[in-house]
CSV table of C-alpha atoms in Angstrom, one decimal:
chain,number,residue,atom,x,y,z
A,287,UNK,CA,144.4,75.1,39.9
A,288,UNK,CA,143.5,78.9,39.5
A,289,UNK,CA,139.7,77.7,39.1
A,290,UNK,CA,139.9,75.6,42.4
A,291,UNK,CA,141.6,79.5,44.0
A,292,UNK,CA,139.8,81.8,42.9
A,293,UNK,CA,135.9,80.2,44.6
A,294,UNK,CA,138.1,79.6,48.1
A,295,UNK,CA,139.7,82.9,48.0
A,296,UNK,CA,136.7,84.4,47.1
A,297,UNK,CA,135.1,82.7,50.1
A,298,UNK,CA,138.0,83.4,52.9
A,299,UNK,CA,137.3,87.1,51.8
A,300,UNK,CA,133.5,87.1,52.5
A,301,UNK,CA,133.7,85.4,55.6
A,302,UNK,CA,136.8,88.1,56.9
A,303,UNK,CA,134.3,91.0,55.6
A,304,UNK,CA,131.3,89.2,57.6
A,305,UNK,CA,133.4,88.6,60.6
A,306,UNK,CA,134.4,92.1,60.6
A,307,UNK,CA,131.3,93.5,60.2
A,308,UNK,CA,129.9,90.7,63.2
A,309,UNK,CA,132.6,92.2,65.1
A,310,UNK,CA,131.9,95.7,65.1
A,311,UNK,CA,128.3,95.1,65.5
A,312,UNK,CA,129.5,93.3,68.5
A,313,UNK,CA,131.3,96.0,70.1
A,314,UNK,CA,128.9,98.9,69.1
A,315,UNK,CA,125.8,96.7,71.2
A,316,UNK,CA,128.1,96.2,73.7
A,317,UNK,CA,128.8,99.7,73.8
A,318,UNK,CA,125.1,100.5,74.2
A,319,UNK,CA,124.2,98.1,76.5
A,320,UNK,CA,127.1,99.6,78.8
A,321,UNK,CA,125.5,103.0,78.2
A,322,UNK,CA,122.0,101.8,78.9
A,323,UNK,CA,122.9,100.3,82.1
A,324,UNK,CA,124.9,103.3,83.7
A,325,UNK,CA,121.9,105.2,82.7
A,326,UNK,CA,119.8,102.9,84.6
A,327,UNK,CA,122.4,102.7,87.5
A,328,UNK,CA,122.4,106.5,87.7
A,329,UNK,CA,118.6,107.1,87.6
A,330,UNK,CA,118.6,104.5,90.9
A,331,UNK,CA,121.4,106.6,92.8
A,332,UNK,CA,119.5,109.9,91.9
A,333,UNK,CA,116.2,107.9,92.9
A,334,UNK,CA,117.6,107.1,96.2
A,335,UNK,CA,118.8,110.2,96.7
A,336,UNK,CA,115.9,112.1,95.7
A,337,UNK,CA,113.6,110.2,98.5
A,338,UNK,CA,116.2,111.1,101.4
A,339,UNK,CA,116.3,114.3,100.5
A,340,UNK,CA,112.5,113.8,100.4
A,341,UNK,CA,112.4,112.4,103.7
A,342,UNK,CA,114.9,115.0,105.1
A,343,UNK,CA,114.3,118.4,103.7
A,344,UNK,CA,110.7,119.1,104.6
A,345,UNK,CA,112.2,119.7,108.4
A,346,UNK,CA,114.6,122.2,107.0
A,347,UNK,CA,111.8,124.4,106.0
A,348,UNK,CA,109.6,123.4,108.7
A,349,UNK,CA,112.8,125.2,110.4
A,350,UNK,CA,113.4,128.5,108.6
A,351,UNK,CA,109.2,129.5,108.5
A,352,UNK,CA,110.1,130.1,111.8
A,353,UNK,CA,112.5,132.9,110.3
A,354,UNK,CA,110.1,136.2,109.8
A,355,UNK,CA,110.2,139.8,110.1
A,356,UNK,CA,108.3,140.8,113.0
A,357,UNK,CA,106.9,144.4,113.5
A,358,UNK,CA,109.3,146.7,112.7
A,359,UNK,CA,111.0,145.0,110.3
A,360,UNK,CA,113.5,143.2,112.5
A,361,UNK,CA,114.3,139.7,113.3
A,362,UNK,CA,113.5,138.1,117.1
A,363,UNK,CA,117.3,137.2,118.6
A,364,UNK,CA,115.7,134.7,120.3
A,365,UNK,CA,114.4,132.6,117.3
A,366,UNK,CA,116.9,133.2,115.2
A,367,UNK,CA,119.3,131.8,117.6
A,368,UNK,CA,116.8,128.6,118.3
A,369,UNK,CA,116.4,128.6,114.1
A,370,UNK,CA,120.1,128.4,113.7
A,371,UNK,CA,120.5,125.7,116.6
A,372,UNK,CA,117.7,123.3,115.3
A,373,UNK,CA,119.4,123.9,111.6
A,374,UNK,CA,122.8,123.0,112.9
A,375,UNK,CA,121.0,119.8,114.5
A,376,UNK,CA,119.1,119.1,111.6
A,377,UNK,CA,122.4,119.0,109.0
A,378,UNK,CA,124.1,116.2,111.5
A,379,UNK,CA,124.1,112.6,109.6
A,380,UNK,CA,122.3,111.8,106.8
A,381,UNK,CA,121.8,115.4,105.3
A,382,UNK,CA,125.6,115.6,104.8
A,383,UNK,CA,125.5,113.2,102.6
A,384,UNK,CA,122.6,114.0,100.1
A,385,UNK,CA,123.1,117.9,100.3
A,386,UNK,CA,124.3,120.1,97.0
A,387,UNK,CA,127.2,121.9,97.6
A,388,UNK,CA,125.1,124.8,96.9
A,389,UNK,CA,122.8,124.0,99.3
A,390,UNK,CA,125.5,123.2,101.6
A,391,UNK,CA,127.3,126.3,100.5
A,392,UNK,CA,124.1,129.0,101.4
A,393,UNK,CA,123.3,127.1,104.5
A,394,UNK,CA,126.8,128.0,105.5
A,395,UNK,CA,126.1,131.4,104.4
A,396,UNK,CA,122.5,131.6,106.0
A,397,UNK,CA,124.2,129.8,109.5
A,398,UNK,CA,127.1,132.3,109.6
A,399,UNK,CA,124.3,135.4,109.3
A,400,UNK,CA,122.1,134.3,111.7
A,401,UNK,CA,124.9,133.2,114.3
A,402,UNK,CA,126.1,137.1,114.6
A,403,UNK,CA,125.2,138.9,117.9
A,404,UNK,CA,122.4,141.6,117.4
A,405,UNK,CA,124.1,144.8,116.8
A,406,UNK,CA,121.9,147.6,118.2
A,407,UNK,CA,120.9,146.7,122.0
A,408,UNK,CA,119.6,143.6,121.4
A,409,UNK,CA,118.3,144.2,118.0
A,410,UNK,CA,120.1,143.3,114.8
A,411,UNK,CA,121.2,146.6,112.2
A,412,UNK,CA,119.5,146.9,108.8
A,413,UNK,CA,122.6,145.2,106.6
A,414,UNK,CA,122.4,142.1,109.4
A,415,UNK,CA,118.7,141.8,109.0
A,416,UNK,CA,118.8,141.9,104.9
A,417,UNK,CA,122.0,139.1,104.8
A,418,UNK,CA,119.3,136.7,107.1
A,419,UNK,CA,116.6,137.1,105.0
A,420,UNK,CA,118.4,137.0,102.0
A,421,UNK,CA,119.9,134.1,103.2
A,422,UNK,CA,117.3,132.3,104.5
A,423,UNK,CA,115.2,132.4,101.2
A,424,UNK,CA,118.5,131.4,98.9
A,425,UNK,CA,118.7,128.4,101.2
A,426,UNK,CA,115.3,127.2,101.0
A,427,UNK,CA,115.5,128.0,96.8
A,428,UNK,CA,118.3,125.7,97.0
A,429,UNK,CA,116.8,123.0,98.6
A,430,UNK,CA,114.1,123.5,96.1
A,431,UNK,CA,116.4,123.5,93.2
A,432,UNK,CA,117.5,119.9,94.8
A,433,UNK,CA,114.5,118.7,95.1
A,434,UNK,CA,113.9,119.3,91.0
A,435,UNK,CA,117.0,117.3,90.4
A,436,UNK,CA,114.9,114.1,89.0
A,437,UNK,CA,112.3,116.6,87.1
A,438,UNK,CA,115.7,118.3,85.1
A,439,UNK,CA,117.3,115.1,84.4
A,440,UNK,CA,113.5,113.7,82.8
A,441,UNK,CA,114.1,116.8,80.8
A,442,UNK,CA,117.1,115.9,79.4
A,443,UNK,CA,116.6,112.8,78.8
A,444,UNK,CA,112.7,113.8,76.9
A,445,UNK,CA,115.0,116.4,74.4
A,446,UNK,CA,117.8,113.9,73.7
């Protein structure tokens, strides 16, 4: 009887250890495969967003090149007041919904700048003209930085 065991038991035993093993290689493809797809799911969401932001953004600089110095180191109420306007415009629909919030966040600070009344007789005070201009060139480095979103996460996934 113990001969007739011992084969049978040894049997049961290697096919548990296989069906384990079957098992966890099982789970750790399906694991992989779950990874491999959100990878693939987010590269088609960054994709799409990186071509309306494509499609979008070139009129948001198109907009502030219109924001210059003129002689005398001073700023043009005028344009300023049509840049802001045309910006406001432009951020309507679509751009609300692919924007950073750090692009969001300096063209709030940028719009809030430029939507101050001159301070000197029609002409805007030093401190005013500095927070445009500094503002108008951290908005457009943010759009830039947005637009570099697909080139970081190639990066990544190059050093990984």
């Amino acid at each position: 009887m113990k001969d007739i065991l011992s084969p049978s038991l040894i049997a049961s035993l290697t096919s548990l250890v296989i069906s384990v093993i079957t098992l966890y290689q099982f789970f750790k493809n399906q694991r992989f495969q779950q990874q491999q797809f959100n990878k693939t799911l987010d590269r088609r969401l960054t994709t799409k967003l990186l071509d309306l932001r494509l499609e979008h953004y070139p009129k948001a600089f198109e907009i502030t090149d219109s924001v210059f110095k003129e002689k005398g180191g001073n700023f043009d109420p005028a344009k300023i007041k049509n840049t802001v306007e045309e910006l406001i415009e432009w951020k309507k629909g679509v751009i609300n919904l692919v924007i950073s919030s750090e692009a969001l966040t300096s063209f709030y600070v940028l719009r809030d700048a430029a939507m101050k009344s001159p301070a000197n007789n029609g002409t805007y005070s030093s401190e005013q003209v500095e927070k445009i201009s500094v503002g108008t060139k951290d908005f457009r480095k943010q759009l830039r930085r947005d637009l570099g979103i697909l080139f970081r996460e190639e990066k990544l996934r190059r050093s990984t």
